[in-house]
Short mmCIF file of C-alpha atoms and ligand atoms in Angstrom, two decimals:
data_model
loop_
_atom_site.label_atom_id
_atom_site.label_comp_id
_atom_site.label_asym_id
_atom_site.label_seq_id
_atom_site.Cartn_x
_atom_site.Cartn_y
_atom_site.Cartn_z
CA MET A 466 0.00 0.00 0.00
CA ASP A 467 2.35 2.72 -1.21
CA LYS A 468 0.56 6.00 -0.56
CA GLY A 469 3.47 8.18 -1.73
CA ARG A 470 6.68 9.85 -0.65
CA VAL A 471 6.49 12.58 1.95
CA LEU A 472 8.90 14.95 3.66
CA VAL A 473 8.56 16.00 7.29
CA VAL A 474 10.70 18.93 8.46
CA GLY A 475 11.58 18.88 12.19
CA ALA A 476 12.35 15.95 14.49
CA SER A 477 11.14 17.04 17.92
CA ILE A 478 7.59 15.98 18.86
CA ALA A 479 5.23 16.79 15.98
CA GLY A 480 7.59 15.51 13.28
CA PRO A 481 8.33 12.00 14.60
CA ALA A 482 4.70 11.62 15.78
CA LEU A 483 3.45 12.40 12.27
CA ALA A 484 6.08 10.07 10.78
CA TRP A 485 4.82 7.31 13.11
CA TRP A 486 1.24 7.62 11.86
CA LEU A 487 2.10 8.17 8.20
CA THR A 488 4.26 5.03 7.98
CA LYS A 489 1.43 3.11 9.58
CA TYR A 490 -0.85 4.31 6.77
CA GLY A 491 1.61 3.29 4.05
CA TYR A 492 3.60 6.45 3.29
CA GLU A 493 7.32 6.47 2.65
CA VAL A 494 8.62 9.13 5.04
CA THR A 495 11.79 11.23 5.14
CA VAL A 496 12.39 13.49 8.15
CA VAL A 497 14.96 16.29 8.06
CA GLU A 498 16.20 17.92 11.25
CA ARG A 499 18.44 20.95 11.37
CA ALA A 500 20.26 19.88 14.55
CA PRO A 501 23.17 17.46 14.03
CA GLU A 502 21.41 14.85 16.20
CA LEU A 503 18.15 14.40 18.05
CA ARG A 504 17.83 17.34 20.45
CA ALA A 505 17.99 15.87 23.92
CA GLY A 506 17.40 18.96 26.02
CA GLY A 507 14.14 20.23 27.33
CA TYR A 508 11.88 20.86 30.19
CA LYS A 509 8.99 18.95 31.62
CA ILE A 510 5.96 18.86 29.39
CA ASP A 511 2.38 17.81 29.99
CA ILE A 512 0.38 15.34 27.95
CA ARG A 513 -3.26 15.93 28.65
CA GLY A 514 -6.83 15.22 27.59
CA ALA A 515 -7.16 14.21 23.94
CA ALA A 516 -3.38 13.76 23.69
CA ILE A 517 -3.59 10.99 26.30
CA ASP A 518 -5.97 9.16 23.96
CA VAL A 519 -3.45 9.62 21.15
CA VAL A 520 -0.48 8.15 23.06
CA GLU A 521 -2.76 5.32 24.17
CA ARG A 522 -3.68 4.59 20.54
CA MET A 523 0.04 4.61 19.71
CA GLY A 524 0.61 2.05 22.46
CA LEU A 525 3.00 4.40 24.26
CA LYS A 526 1.10 5.26 27.42
CA ASP A 527 2.73 2.62 29.61
CA VAL A 528 6.27 3.51 28.64
CA LEU A 529 5.54 7.19 29.22
CA GLN A 530 4.03 6.45 32.62
CA GLY A 531 7.34 4.82 33.54
CA LEU A 532 9.13 8.09 32.69
CA GLU A 533 6.93 10.47 34.66
CA THR A 534 8.70 13.35 36.37
CA ASP A 535 6.90 12.44 39.62
CA MET A 536 7.10 16.02 40.86
CA ARG A 537 5.99 16.30 44.48
CA PHE A 538 5.89 19.94 45.51
CA MET A 539 6.19 23.50 44.30
CA SER A 540 7.39 26.04 46.82
CA PHE A 541 7.44 29.80 46.69
CA VAL A 542 10.67 31.14 48.15
CA ASN A 543 11.53 34.62 49.36
CA GLY A 544 14.66 36.62 48.61
CA ALA A 545 16.53 34.84 51.40
CA GLY A 546 15.56 31.41 50.05
CA LYS A 547 13.05 30.63 52.79
CA ARG A 548 10.18 28.41 51.57
CA MET A 549 7.05 30.48 52.14
CA VAL A 550 4.41 28.13 50.73
CA ASP A 551 4.55 24.46 49.67
CA VAL A 552 1.87 23.34 47.22
CA PRO A 553 1.40 19.77 45.95
CA ALA A 554 2.66 19.79 42.35
CA ASP A 555 -0.47 18.21 40.86
CA LEU A 556 -2.66 20.81 42.53
CA PHE A 557 -0.49 23.67 41.31
CA MET A 558 -0.38 22.43 37.72
CA GLY A 559 -4.09 21.56 37.65
CA ARG A 560 -3.14 18.05 36.64
CA GLY A 561 -5.88 15.45 36.33
CA GLU A 562 -5.31 11.84 37.31
CA ALA A 563 -4.86 10.59 33.76
CA ASP A 564 -2.46 13.38 32.71
CA LEU A 565 1.22 12.66 32.21
CA GLU A 566 4.24 14.85 32.81
CA VAL A 567 7.51 13.73 31.22
CA MET A 568 10.68 15.38 30.01
CA ARG A 569 10.44 16.71 26.45
CA GLY A 570 13.69 14.97 25.52
CA ASP A 571 12.36 11.59 26.73
CA LEU A 572 9.20 11.89 24.65
CA SER A 573 11.15 12.96 21.59
CA ARG A 574 13.57 10.02 22.02
CA ILE A 575 10.70 7.53 22.31
CA LEU A 576 9.02 8.83 19.16
CA TYR A 577 12.33 8.71 17.32
CA ASP A 578 13.17 5.19 18.49
CA GLU A 579 9.70 4.06 17.41
CA THR A 580 10.25 5.36 13.87
CA ARG A 581 13.99 5.21 13.18
CA ASP A 582 13.83 1.79 11.47
CA THR A 583 10.96 2.67 9.14
CA VAL A 584 11.68 6.34 8.44
CA GLU A 585 14.64 7.98 6.72
CA TYR A 586 16.10 10.57 9.13
CA LEU A 587 18.53 13.21 7.82
CA PHE A 588 20.16 15.21 10.62
CA GLY A 589 22.07 18.44 10.11
CA GLU A 590 19.76 19.16 7.20
CA THR A 591 17.19 21.77 6.32
CA VAL A 592 14.97 22.88 3.45
CA THR A 593 16.08 25.93 1.49
CA GLY A 594 13.42 25.98 -1.22
CA LEU A 595 9.95 24.56 -1.66
CA ASP A 596 7.41 24.55 -4.49
CA VAL A 597 3.96 24.13 -2.95
CA GLU A 598 2.42 23.04 -6.27
CA THR A 599 4.97 20.44 -7.40
CA GLY A 600 6.47 19.31 -4.09
CA ASP A 601 10.00 20.03 -5.38
CA VAL A 602 12.35 20.67 -2.46
CA THR A 603 15.92 21.92 -2.23
CA PHE A 604 18.06 21.19 0.81
CA GLY A 605 21.03 22.76 2.55
CA GLN A 606 23.25 19.73 1.85
CA ALA A 607 21.42 16.96 -0.02
CA ALA A 608 20.49 16.99 -3.70
CA PRO A 609 17.01 18.33 -4.59
CA ARG A 610 14.13 15.87 -4.38
CA SER A 611 10.45 15.74 -5.22
CA PHE A 612 7.76 14.72 -2.71
CA ASP A 613 4.05 14.07 -2.94
CA LEU A 614 3.50 15.98 0.29
CA VAL A 615 5.61 18.17 2.59
CA PHE A 616 4.93 18.82 6.28
CA GLY A 617 6.34 21.59 8.42
CA ALA A 618 6.90 20.39 11.99
CA ASP A 619 9.78 22.80 12.47
CA GLY A 620 8.52 24.78 15.44
CA LEU A 621 7.89 28.39 16.32
CA HIS A 622 10.26 29.88 13.72
CA SER A 623 9.23 27.43 10.99
CA ALA A 624 11.09 27.71 7.69
CA VAL A 625 8.40 25.65 5.94
CA ARG A 626 5.74 28.11 7.09
CA GLU A 627 7.80 30.97 5.74
CA LEU A 628 8.39 29.22 2.40
CA ALA A 629 4.81 28.02 1.95
CA LEU A 630 2.75 30.84 3.38
CA GLY A 631 5.11 33.81 3.79
CA GLY A 632 4.17 36.69 6.07
CA SER A 633 4.59 36.77 9.81
CA ALA A 634 2.43 34.55 11.93
CA LEU A 635 4.18 35.21 15.23
CA ASP A 636 2.23 36.92 17.96
CA ASP A 637 4.78 38.13 20.53
CA LEU A 638 3.20 38.07 23.99
CA GLY A 639 5.68 40.56 25.44
CA HIS A 640 7.79 38.19 27.55
CA LEU A 641 11.21 36.59 27.26
CA VAL A 642 11.92 33.07 28.48
CA SER A 643 15.23 31.32 28.99
CA ILE A 644 15.82 27.79 30.21
CA GLY A 645 18.80 25.52 30.71
CA THR A 646 20.29 22.72 32.74
CA VAL A 647 22.26 23.80 35.82
CA PRO A 648 23.87 21.97 38.75
CA ASN A 649 21.33 20.87 41.37
CA HIS A 650 23.11 22.84 44.10
CA LEU A 651 20.07 22.82 46.41
CA GLU A 652 19.72 19.02 46.05
CA LEU A 653 16.10 19.32 45.02
CA ASP A 654 14.33 16.00 44.72
CA ARG A 655 11.20 16.18 42.54
CA TRP A 656 10.69 19.67 43.88
CA GLU A 657 10.22 23.03 42.16
CA LEU A 658 11.09 26.41 43.64
CA ILE A 659 9.55 29.63 42.39
CA TYR A 660 10.95 33.06 43.12
CA SER A 661 8.95 36.00 41.92
CA VAL A 662 9.61 39.74 41.98
CA PRO A 663 7.61 42.27 39.99
CA GLY A 664 8.10 41.61 36.28
CA ARG A 665 10.47 38.66 36.81
CA THR A 666 10.10 35.01 37.77
CA VAL A 667 12.76 32.35 38.33
CA ASN A 668 11.91 28.63 38.55
CA LEU A 669 14.26 25.85 39.55
CA TYR A 670 13.34 22.18 39.64
CA SER A 671 14.70 18.68 39.52
CA THR A 672 12.65 15.71 38.34
CA ALA A 673 12.69 11.99 39.14
CA GLY A 674 15.92 10.31 38.11
CA SER A 675 17.66 13.57 37.22
CA ALA A 676 21.00 14.50 38.78
CA ASP A 677 20.79 18.07 37.43
CA ALA A 678 18.25 20.84 37.77
CA LYS A 679 16.49 22.99 35.20
CA VAL A 680 16.24 26.71 35.60
CA LEU A 681 13.71 28.97 33.89
CA PHE A 682 13.91 32.75 33.75
CA LEU A 683 10.78 34.58 32.65
CA THR A 684 10.40 38.32 32.32
CA ALA A 685 7.76 40.66 31.00
CA THR A 686 9.33 43.08 28.57
CA PRO A 687 8.07 45.27 25.80
CA GLU A 688 11.50 45.02 24.14
CA GLY A 689 11.51 41.56 22.66
CA LEU A 690 14.13 42.46 20.07
CA PHE A 691 17.30 40.37 20.14
CA ASP A 692 19.44 38.37 17.77
CA ARG A 693 18.28 34.73 17.83
CA HIS A 694 21.78 33.51 17.00
CA ASP A 695 23.73 35.71 19.43
CA ARG A 696 24.05 33.75 22.67
CA PRO A 697 26.38 36.24 24.41
CA GLY A 698 23.87 38.98 23.63
CA GLN A 699 21.04 36.89 25.07
CA LEU A 700 23.06 36.18 28.22
CA ARG A 701 23.65 39.93 28.59
CA ILE A 702 19.88 40.51 28.53
CA LEU A 703 19.48 37.92 31.29
CA GLU A 704 22.28 39.54 33.31
CA ASP A 705 20.76 43.01 32.98
CA THR A 706 17.32 41.76 33.92
CA PHE A 707 18.04 39.30 36.71
CA ARG A 708 21.48 39.94 38.32
CA GLY A 709 21.04 41.00 41.93
CA VAL A 710 17.28 40.41 42.23
CA GLY A 711 17.71 38.13 45.24
CA TRP A 712 17.58 34.46 46.27
CA ASP A 713 20.11 32.24 44.41
CA THR A 714 19.47 34.03 41.13
CA ASP A 715 23.09 35.13 40.61
CA ARG A 716 24.33 31.56 41.01
CA LEU A 717 21.67 30.35 38.57
CA LEU A 718 22.74 33.00 36.06
CA ASP A 719 26.31 31.71 36.31
CA GLY A 720 24.95 28.18 35.80
CA ILE A 721 22.82 28.89 32.74
CA ALA A 722 25.76 30.67 31.08
CA GLN A 723 27.47 27.25 30.98
CA ALA A 724 24.39 25.21 29.95
CA ASP A 725 24.72 22.96 26.88
CA ASP A 726 20.99 23.22 26.21
CA PHE A 727 20.64 27.01 26.66
CA TYR A 728 17.29 28.18 25.27
CA PHE A 729 16.23 31.81 24.88
CA ASP A 730 13.25 33.19 23.01
CA THR A 731 10.29 35.49 23.15
CA VAL A 732 7.10 33.94 24.46
CA SER A 733 5.08 33.87 21.28
CA GLN A 734 2.08 32.22 19.75
CA VAL A 735 1.50 31.25 16.13
CA ARG A 736 -1.78 32.28 14.53
CA LEU A 737 -2.51 31.26 10.97
CA ASP A 738 -5.51 31.78 8.70
CA ARG A 739 -4.74 28.44 7.09
CA TYR A 740 -2.64 25.42 8.02
CA SER A 741 -1.88 24.26 4.48
CA ARG A 742 -1.23 25.35 0.94
CA GLY A 743 -0.98 23.11 -2.11
CA ARG A 744 1.04 20.02 -1.18
CA VAL A 745 2.25 21.50 2.12
CA ALA A 746 0.68 21.33 5.59
CA LEU A 747 1.90 22.57 8.97
CA LEU A 748 1.48 21.08 12.41
CA GLY A 749 2.66 21.52 15.99
CA ASP A 750 4.26 24.79 17.02
CA ALA A 751 4.88 25.68 13.37
CA ALA A 752 1.12 25.93 12.84
CA TYR A 753 -0.40 26.74 16.23
CA CYS A 754 2.14 27.30 18.98
CA PRO A 755 0.10 28.17 22.07
CA SER A 756 3.29 29.21 24.00
CA PHE A 757 4.76 27.30 26.90
CA ALA A 758 2.43 29.16 29.25
CA SER A 759 -0.47 27.04 28.00
CA GLY A 760 1.28 23.80 28.95
CA GLN A 761 -0.45 22.42 25.86
CA GLY A 762 2.07 22.72 23.01
CA THR A 763 3.07 19.08 23.11
CA SER A 764 -0.50 17.86 23.35
CA LEU A 765 -1.47 19.98 20.35
CA ALA A 766 1.47 18.55 18.40
CA LEU A 767 0.52 14.95 19.23
CA VAL A 768 -3.15 15.48 18.45
CA GLY A 769 -2.35 17.41 15.27
CA ALA A 770 -0.14 14.57 14.00
CA TYR A 771 -2.87 12.03 14.72
CA VAL A 772 -5.64 14.00 12.99
CA LEU A 773 -3.55 15.08 9.99
CA ALA A 774 -2.34 11.55 9.25
CA GLY A 775 -5.75 10.05 10.00
CA GLU A 776 -7.51 12.36 7.55
CA LEU A 777 -4.90 11.53 4.90
CA SER A 778 -5.63 7.85 5.43
CA ARG A 779 -9.26 8.54 4.49
CA SER A 780 -9.21 11.17 1.75
CA GLU A 781 -7.10 12.73 -0.94
CA PRO A 782 -4.77 15.50 0.36
CA ALA A 783 -6.82 18.64 -0.40
CA ALA A 784 -9.91 17.27 1.38
CA ALA A 785 -7.80 15.81 4.20
CA PHE A 786 -6.03 19.13 4.84
CA GLU A 787 -9.36 20.94 4.94
CA ARG A 788 -10.89 18.50 7.39
CA TYR A 789 -7.70 18.55 9.53
CA GLU A 790 -8.06 22.30 9.86
CA GLN A 791 -11.79 22.12 10.61
CA LEU A 792 -11.24 19.60 13.38
CA MET A 793 -8.22 21.32 14.90
CA ARG A 794 -9.20 24.98 14.79
CA PRO A 795 -11.65 25.18 17.74
CA TYR A 796 -9.27 23.09 19.86
CA VAL A 797 -6.34 25.30 18.84
CA GLU A 798 -8.23 28.53 19.56
CA GLN A 799 -9.18 27.42 23.05
CA ASN A 800 -5.57 26.53 23.83
CA LEU A 801 -4.23 29.80 22.41
CA LYS A 802 -6.57 31.59 24.78
CA LEU A 803 -5.38 29.44 27.67
CA GLY A 804 -1.76 30.37 26.92
CA ARG A 805 -2.50 34.09 27.01
CA ASP A 806 -4.55 33.85 30.21
CA ASN A 807 -1.94 31.74 32.02
CA LEU A 808 1.00 33.94 31.08
CA GLY A 809 -0.52 36.93 32.86
CA ARG A 810 -0.46 34.92 36.09
CA MET A 811 3.13 33.69 35.74
CA VAL A 812 4.83 37.05 36.18
CA SER A 813 3.52 39.31 38.93
CA LYS A 814 3.08 42.99 38.22
CA SER A 815 3.58 44.16 41.79
CA LYS A 816 4.80 43.05 45.22
CA LEU A 817 1.19 42.97 46.38
CA GLN A 818 0.21 40.59 43.60
CA SER A 819 3.13 38.24 44.47
CA TRP A 820 2.17 38.31 48.13
CA PHE A 821 -1.52 37.77 47.46
CA GLY A 822 -0.87 34.84 45.09
CA ALA A 823 1.36 33.16 47.66
CA GLN A 824 -1.20 33.67 50.45
CA MET A 825 -3.97 32.16 48.33
CA LEU A 826 -1.90 29.07 47.70
CA ARG A 827 -0.98 28.85 51.37
CA VAL A 828 -4.56 28.79 52.59
CA LEU A 829 -6.08 26.89 49.67
CA PRO A 830 -5.43 23.34 50.92
CA ARG A 831 -7.09 24.19 54.26
CA MET A 832 -10.07 26.10 52.90
CA PRO A 833 -13.52 24.50 53.21
CA GLY A 834 -14.81 23.62 49.76
CA ASN A 835 -11.32 23.86 48.30
CA ASP A 836 -12.01 20.99 45.92
CA ALA A 837 -14.72 23.02 44.21
CA LEU A 838 -12.43 26.04 44.03
CA VAL A 839 -9.57 24.01 42.55
CA ALA A 840 -11.99 22.44 40.06
CA LYS A 841 -13.13 25.91 39.02
CA VAL A 842 -9.58 27.21 38.58
CA THR A 843 -8.42 24.17 36.63
CA LYS A 844 -11.57 23.83 34.50
CA PRO A 845 -10.22 26.00 31.63
CA ILE A 846 -7.16 23.71 31.37
CA HIS A 847 -9.20 20.51 31.28
CA ASP A 848 -11.77 21.98 28.91
CA ALA A 849 -9.05 23.15 26.51
CA ALA A 850 -7.27 19.79 26.68
CA ARG A 851 -10.50 18.01 25.68
CA ALA A 852 -11.80 20.54 23.16
CA ILE A 853 -11.74 18.09 20.26
CA ASP A 854 -13.63 14.89 19.48
CA LEU A 855 -10.99 12.58 18.14
CA PRO A 856 -12.22 10.54 15.20
CA ARG A 857 -11.28 6.85 15.03
CA TYR A 858 -9.39 6.28 11.81
C1 LIG B 1610 10.37 26.89 28.49
C2 LIG B 1610 9.37 26.03 27.77
C3 LIG B 1610 8.55 25.20 28.50
C4 LIG B 1610 7.59 24.43 27.85
N1 LIG B 1610 6.76 23.68 28.61
C5 LIG B 1610 5.79 22.99 28.02
C6 LIG B 1610 4.87 22.25 28.81
O1 LIG B 1610 4.92 22.22 30.03
N2 LIG B 1610 3.92 21.55 28.19
C7 LIG B 1610 3.81 21.57 26.84
O2 LIG B 1610 2.91 20.92 26.34
N3 LIG B 1610 4.65 22.27 26.05
C8 LIG B 1610 5.64 22.98 26.60
N4 LIG B 1610 6.47 23.70 25.82
C9 LIG B 1610 6.28 23.74 24.35
C10 LIG B 1610 6.63 22.44 23.65
O3 LIG B 1610 7.98 22.10 23.80
C11 LIG B 1610 6.28 22.54 22.17
O4 LIG B 1610 5.06 23.23 22.10
C12 LIG B 1610 6.07 21.16 21.59
O5 LIG B 1610 7.26 20.42 21.78
C13 LIG B 1610 5.72 21.20 20.07
O6 LIG B 1610 6.65 20.48 19.34
P1 LIG B 1610 7.00 20.71 17.81
O7 LIG B 1610 7.61 19.41 17.40
O8 LIG B 1610 5.86 21.24 17.07
O9 LIG B 1610 8.08 21.88 17.78
P2 LIG B 1610 9.51 21.98 18.44
O10 LIG B 1610 9.60 21.19 19.68
O11 LIG B 1610 9.86 23.42 18.51
O12 LIG B 1610 10.48 21.27 17.37
C14 LIG B 1610 10.82 21.79 16.11
C15 LIG B 1610 11.98 20.97 15.56
O13 LIG B 1610 12.27 21.43 14.25
C16 LIG B 1610 13.65 21.65 14.12
N5 LIG B 1610 13.82 22.70 13.13
C17 LIG B 1610 13.55 24.02 13.26
N6 LIG B 1610 13.78 24.67 12.13
C18 LIG B 1610 14.21 23.75 11.23
C19 LIG B 1610 14.58 23.80 9.88
N7 LIG B 1610 14.57 24.97 9.22
N8 LIG B 1610 14.97 22.67 9.26
C20 LIG B 1610 14.98 21.49 9.94
N9 LIG B 1610 14.61 21.37 11.22
C21 LIG B 1610 14.22 22.48 11.86
C22 LIG B 1610 14.10 22.05 15.51
O14 LIG B 1610 15.49 21.83 15.68
C23 LIG B 1610 13.26 21.14 16.38
O15 LIG B 1610 13.85 19.89 16.57
C24 LIG B 1610 7.45 24.47 26.44
C25 LIG B 1610 8.31 25.30 25.70
C26 LIG B 1610 9.25 26.09 26.36
C27 LIG B 1610 10.12 27.00 25.57
#
């Protein structure tokens, strides 16, 4: 059952997940990834709602359960490092019983291992040209090739999106985020610490089975302009914004400067009028990045891969792409809204807001009727995670 030759650009989550489904439906798949090897780094990511059904249908739920981060508590610390409030991690993240939290790198590795024998992977490679009508593609290194279909799973700054649709789809939410692996100098064990001053938040956590810790710096800034390829310049922005703000921040700045997996970007969403053109379709962050603040980017990527491949298994490409978009759009919109709403709560605007947030979390576990309150607060997350009826293909 040879359905045709397809190219997938990007080997993180959306790309290998799509490759998994497309090979199952009889496509011959090539994946190109710009990085020289599978990118191992990453933070903890949630798999929720409809995405749980997808990993179950892929037969991967058990293995992912075995890799759960098993986070126990989140604590708010003050400038002297004193833990002011401890909150059970599941409560803080609004996690339902069925939801999974794993490291991004672990999920990516599993999807890659599942597909590496049936899919052609080309690392250190990228697309430089693309004809949406013919499927002719030129690469950075390899000779040009022709594909029946081309898929952009190449993330927030997608080259495929640029080549196929042009224009700017990025919606900058006015924050900068930086993450990296640092020494676990506080010997955290499945524990996350949050330090917040007006306009700036620092998170530090260590997950099950990890000897290191991950740090995240988040700041609200109207000046999101920086050179994406200038790491020293990005580190200078972090220095200027965070040096001397209190707690162990200075030590964490020294740590992230040495991180192999240093990540720095604006917090942005992707909004598109259409997810496809001609022989090309987009998925994952390339098509509908909801920003990390939604906690839903990975779930959207997994669900998008499932729906896109499933529709292609049923119909010819033009009809499949249309139906993919129809099914995904309401789900995407709800999660984009979630991302915007959450982000506003992640960086406090004033000392009073920081204090009030911490007090609420302190008293919440002891408040009468707290279950109902928690359910109300977490409802938007669960609703967004389930805002699609997954067809059975
Ligand atoms: C700090 C932070 C925390 C996050 N936390 C969460 C969370 O808790 N929960 C959650 O669900 N999501 C989270 N996310 C988002 C999540 O990682 C993504 O939304 C999700 O992985 C979508 O995957 P993707 O495969 O579409 O894109 P990406 O993971 O961005 O992968 C794109 C891939 O394409 C490759 N690539 C890029 N350009 C090219 C090119 N031109 N040619 C070839 N290859 C290319 C990249 O190297 C990369 O491997 C977080 C993100 C950040 C930054």
